[in-house]
mmCIF file of C-alpha atoms in Angstrom:
data_model
loop_
_atom_site.group_PDB
_atom_site.id
_atom_site.type_symbol
_atom_site.label_atom_id
_atom_site.label_comp_id
_atom_site.label_asym_id
_atom_site.label_seq_id
_atom_site.Cartn_x
_atom_site.Cartn_y
_atom_site.Cartn_z
ATOM 1 C CA MET A 1 20.299 77.596 56.396
ATOM 2 C CA ASP A 2 16.949 79.411 56.445
ATOM 3 C CA ASP A 3 13.956 77.948 58.317
ATOM 4 C CA GLN A 4 12.100 76.895 55.146
ATOM 5 C CA ARG A 5 15.076 74.921 53.793
ATOM 6 C CA LEU A 6 15.711 73.447 57.253
ATOM 7 C CA ASP A 7 12.086 72.274 57.470
ATOM 8 C CA ALA A 8 12.277 70.778 53.955
ATOM 9 C CA SER A 9 15.467 68.863 54.750
ATOM 10 C CA ARG A 10 13.920 67.591 57.975
ATOM 11 C CA ASP A 11 10.867 66.398 56.005
ATOM 12 C CA ASP A 12 13.148 64.536 53.580
ATOM 13 C CA GLU A 13 14.958 62.789 56.434
ATOM 14 C CA LEU A 14 12.126 62.035 58.833
ATOM 15 C CA GLY A 15 8.891 61.947 56.920
ATOM 16 C CA THR A 16 7.176 62.612 53.671
ATOM 17 C CA GLU A 17 5.661 65.804 52.361
ATOM 18 C CA GLU A 18 2.454 65.013 50.480
ATOM 19 C CA ASN A 19 0.251 67.909 49.389
ATOM 20 C CA LEU A 20 -3.229 66.920 48.228
ATOM 21 C CA SER A 21 -5.938 68.713 46.284
ATOM 22 C CA GLY A 22 -9.457 68.092 45.008
ATOM 23 C CA ALA A 23 -10.810 64.568 45.428
ATOM 24 C CA ALA A 24 -7.569 63.314 47.043
ATOM 25 C CA ALA A 25 -7.801 66.068 49.685
ATOM 26 C CA ALA A 26 -11.488 65.264 50.305
ATOM 27 C CA LYS A 27 -10.611 61.573 50.732
ATOM 28 C CA LYS A 28 -7.844 62.402 53.263
ATOM 29 C CA ILE A 29 -10.280 64.622 55.201
ATOM 30 C CA ALA A 30 -12.880 61.834 55.375
ATOM 31 C CA GLU A 31 -10.235 59.300 56.395
ATOM 32 C CA MET A 32 -8.865 61.433 59.224
ATOM 33 C CA VAL A 33 -12.197 62.818 60.479
ATOM 34 C CA ASN A 34 -13.798 59.360 60.577
ATOM 35 C CA ALA A 35 -10.879 58.148 62.730
ATOM 36 C CA GLY A 36 -11.471 60.910 65.290
ATOM 37 C CA ASN A 37 -14.682 62.835 64.627
ATOM 38 C CA SER A 38 -14.450 65.388 67.452
ATOM 39 C CA CYS A 39 -12.852 68.737 66.844
ATOM 40 C CA PHE A 40 -12.411 72.233 68.131
ATOM 41 C CA PHE A 41 -14.784 74.311 66.022
ATOM 42 C CA CYS A 42 -13.415 77.872 65.906
ATOM 43 C CA THR A 43 -15.211 81.050 64.905
ATOM 44 C CA LEU A 44 -14.351 84.709 65.169
ATOM 45 C CA GLY A 45 -15.968 85.774 68.440
ATOM 46 C CA LEU A 46 -17.986 88.929 69.007
ATOM 47 C CA ASN A 47 -14.878 90.454 70.604
ATOM 48 C CA SER A 48 -12.835 89.679 67.432
ATOM 49 C CA GLN A 49 -10.952 86.923 69.298
ATOM 50 C CA LEU A 50 -10.858 83.269 68.251
ATOM 51 C CA HIS A 51 -13.702 81.366 69.941
ATOM 52 C CA ALA A 52 -13.308 77.572 70.121
ATOM 53 C CA ARG A 53 -15.692 74.908 71.305
ATOM 54 C CA PRO A 54 -15.695 71.089 71.002
ATOM 55 C CA MET A 55 -18.087 69.646 68.422
ATOM 56 C CA THR A 56 -18.671 66.286 66.789
ATOM 57 C CA VAL A 57 -18.946 65.739 63.054
ATOM 58 C CA THR A 58 -22.171 64.004 62.031
ATOM 59 C CA GLU A 59 -21.132 63.257 58.448
ATOM 60 C CA VAL A 60 -18.323 63.853 55.969
ATOM 61 C CA GLU A 61 -19.528 64.099 52.382
ATOM 62 C CA GLU A 62 -17.645 61.813 50.054
ATOM 63 C CA GLY A 63 -16.071 63.680 47.161
ATOM 64 C CA SER A 64 -16.334 67.212 48.567
ATOM 65 C CA GLY A 65 -15.044 66.781 52.119
ATOM 66 C CA ALA A 66 -17.950 68.896 53.421
ATOM 67 C CA LEU A 67 -18.590 68.345 57.141
ATOM 68 C CA TRP A 68 -21.987 68.384 58.864
ATOM 69 C CA PHE A 69 -22.645 69.337 62.513
ATOM 70 C CA PHE A 70 -25.820 69.620 64.614
ATOM 71 C CA THR A 71 -26.248 72.786 66.684
ATOM 72 C CA GLU A 72 -28.962 74.992 68.153
ATOM 73 C CA VAL A 73 -30.362 77.678 65.867
ATOM 74 C CA ASP A 74 -29.955 80.323 68.588
ATOM 75 C CA SER A 75 -26.437 79.355 69.704
ATOM 76 C CA LEU A 76 -23.667 81.915 70.093
ATOM 77 C CA LYS A 77 -21.711 80.189 67.315
ATOM 78 C CA ASN A 78 -24.589 80.872 64.896
ATOM 79 C CA VAL A 79 -24.581 84.542 65.902
ATOM 80 C CA GLU A 80 -20.827 84.610 65.243
ATOM 81 C CA LEU A 81 -21.293 82.826 61.896
ATOM 82 C CA ASP A 82 -23.919 85.393 60.869
ATOM 83 C CA ARG A 83 -21.166 88.007 61.222
ATOM 84 C CA ASP A 84 -18.382 85.950 59.612
ATOM 85 C CA PRO A 85 -18.954 82.441 58.185
ATOM 86 C CA ARG A 86 -15.239 81.534 58.145
ATOM 87 C CA VAL A 87 -14.258 78.711 60.503
ATOM 88 C CA THR A 88 -11.176 76.757 61.472
ATOM 89 C CA LEU A 89 -11.468 73.170 62.704
ATOM 90 C CA PHE A 90 -8.791 71.283 64.658
ATOM 91 C CA PHE A 91 -8.928 67.458 64.842
ATOM 92 C CA LYS A 92 -6.689 65.055 66.768
ATOM 93 C CA GLU A 93 -7.028 61.286 66.351
ATOM 94 C CA GLY A 94 -5.060 60.234 69.439
ATOM 95 C CA ASP A 95 -1.770 60.663 71.288
ATOM 96 C CA ASN A 96 0.373 59.179 68.525
ATOM 97 C CA ALA A 97 -2.012 59.498 65.606
ATOM 98 C CA GLY A 98 -2.952 62.103 63.054
ATOM 99 C CA HIS A 99 -3.770 65.776 63.313
ATOM 100 C CA LEU A 100 -5.865 67.837 60.921
ATOM 101 C CA LYS A 101 -6.520 71.579 60.606
ATOM 102 C CA LEU A 102 -9.183 72.776 58.187
ATOM 103 C CA ASP A 103 -10.165 76.279 57.129
ATOM 104 C CA GLY A 104 -13.551 76.682 55.522
ATOM 105 C CA GLU A 105 -16.874 78.413 55.395
ATOM 106 C CA ALA A 106 -19.967 77.410 57.361
ATOM 107 C CA THR A 107 -23.523 77.540 56.081
ATOM 108 C CA GLN A 108 -26.523 77.256 58.394
ATOM 109 C CA VAL A 109 -29.108 74.729 57.161
ATOM 110 C CA THR A 110 -32.587 74.125 58.594
ATOM 111 C CA ASP A 111 -33.978 71.998 55.748
ATOM 112 C CA PRO A 112 -36.197 69.257 57.285
ATOM 113 C CA ALA A 113 -35.162 66.664 54.666
ATOM 114 C CA THR A 114 -31.456 67.150 55.460
ATOM 115 C CA ILE A 115 -32.140 67.082 59.210
ATOM 116 C CA HIS A 116 -34.058 63.820 58.721
ATOM 117 C CA ARG A 117 -31.220 62.306 56.664
ATOM 118 C CA LEU A 118 -28.591 63.149 59.315
ATOM 119 C CA TRP A 119 -30.737 62.541 62.412
ATOM 120 C CA SER A 120 -29.847 59.788 64.863
ATOM 121 C CA PRO A 121 -31.673 58.870 68.098
ATOM 122 C CA LYS A 122 -28.733 60.022 70.249
ATOM 123 C CA MET A 123 -29.460 63.614 69.121
ATOM 124 C CA ARG A 124 -32.536 63.547 71.430
ATOM 125 C CA ALA A 125 -30.148 64.289 74.303
ATOM 126 C CA TRP A 126 -29.840 67.830 72.895
ATOM 127 C CA PHE A 127 -33.073 68.141 70.916
ATOM 128 C CA THR A 128 -35.750 66.728 73.206
ATOM 129 C CA GLU A 129 -38.581 67.211 70.701
ATOM 130 C CA GLY A 130 -36.887 64.865 68.237
ATOM 131 C CA GLU A 131 -35.951 65.669 64.683
ATOM 132 C CA SER A 132 -38.794 68.191 64.394
ATOM 133 C CA ASP A 133 -37.390 70.262 67.296
ATOM 134 C CA PRO A 134 -37.537 73.901 66.125
ATOM 135 C CA ARG A 135 -34.122 74.602 67.734
ATOM 136 C CA ILE A 136 -32.244 72.284 65.315
ATOM 137 C CA CYS A 137 -29.807 73.857 62.928
ATOM 138 C CA LEU A 138 -27.214 72.055 60.874
ATOM 139 C CA LEU A 139 -23.876 73.580 60.029
ATOM 140 C CA ARG A 140 -22.315 72.551 56.749
ATOM 141 C CA VAL A 141 -18.622 73.379 56.631
ATOM 142 C CA ASP A 142 -17.079 73.453 53.170
ATOM 143 C CA PRO A 143 -13.314 73.189 53.605
ATOM 144 C CA VAL A 144 -11.199 75.465 51.434
ATOM 145 C CA SER A 145 -7.749 74.496 52.657
ATOM 146 C CA GLY A 146 -6.000 72.740 55.481
ATOM 147 C CA GLU A 147 -2.991 70.939 56.745
ATOM 148 C CA TYR A 148 -2.513 67.423 58.055
ATOM 149 C CA TRP A 149 0.009 65.311 59.927
ATOM 150 C CA ASP A 150 -0.522 61.565 59.529
ATOM 151 C CA ASN A 151 1.799 59.108 61.269
ATOM 152 C CA ARG A 152 0.932 56.487 58.576
ATOM 153 C CA HIS A 153 1.953 53.648 60.906
ATOM 154 C CA GLY A 154 -0.901 53.639 63.386
ATOM 155 C CA THR A 155 -0.878 54.607 67.038
ATOM 156 C CA VAL A 156 0.927 51.550 68.417
ATOM 157 C CA ILE A 157 3.806 51.608 65.907
ATOM 158 C CA ALA A 158 4.170 55.391 66.273
ATOM 159 C CA GLY A 159 4.355 55.007 70.065
ATOM 160 C CA ILE A 160 7.012 52.293 69.795
ATOM 161 C CA LYS A 161 9.038 54.389 67.356
ATOM 162 C CA MET A 162 8.873 57.395 69.688
ATOM 163 C CA LEU A 163 9.993 55.260 72.618
ATOM 164 C CA PHE A 164 12.878 53.863 70.537
ATOM 165 C CA GLY A 165 13.871 57.407 69.514
ATOM 166 C CA ALA A 166 13.848 58.502 73.155
ATOM 167 C CA VAL A 167 15.994 55.522 74.244
ATOM 168 C CA VAL A 168 18.642 55.960 71.522
ATOM 169 C CA GLY A 169 18.419 59.761 71.441
ATOM 170 C CA LYS A 170 17.595 59.975 67.733
ATOM 171 C CA ARG A 171 14.649 61.413 65.828
ATOM 172 C CA VAL A 172 12.564 58.875 63.955
ATOM 173 C CA ASP A 173 10.277 58.909 60.911
ATOM 174 C CA GLU A 174 7.439 61.231 61.849
ATOM 175 C CA GLY A 175 5.054 60.241 59.057
ATOM 176 C CA VAL A 176 3.374 62.324 56.384
ATOM 177 C CA HIS A 177 2.682 66.053 56.416
ATOM 178 C CA GLY A 178 0.930 68.036 53.743
ATOM 179 C CA GLN A 179 -1.250 70.895 52.640
ATOM 180 C CA LEU A 180 -4.863 70.310 51.560
ATOM 181 C CA THR A 181 -6.555 72.371 48.863
ATOM 182 C CA LEU A 182 -10.174 71.902 47.862
#
């Protein structure tokens, strides 16, 4: 049996394959990002190697799935994005929860009205001059595609099921997996 057919049969037995597009994909992104809003934000580094750094999502736009991040206008990631705006984001909700990978394109935004809309007092830890700090830059990531793994039962139930599987030596329902297309 080839690997693709083996994976499909495993999905039938242990979980559900659910590919989503458009508004349904955007809704899944918002759902999963809001549950665990930190990610590894990956760009193509100056040495043509993947460059990852942890970042926190400030907002997920309803309907489009666009993600907003605060950063410094002169950061290395902005230099990398000037060369190639494509990004990959990796999210993990928790030990037994969902995982999300998104591929998209980042746009740098310095519009004062958008900064004001997304600003929160905790941002002063990075931007000491407040929301008018000239170093502020927002990154808007518009996802194009992605992939998700959602345990659909919650962390506690997933942990119990894994423990049960380990005790009896049998694989258990692993939840939902799917492709996202926006």
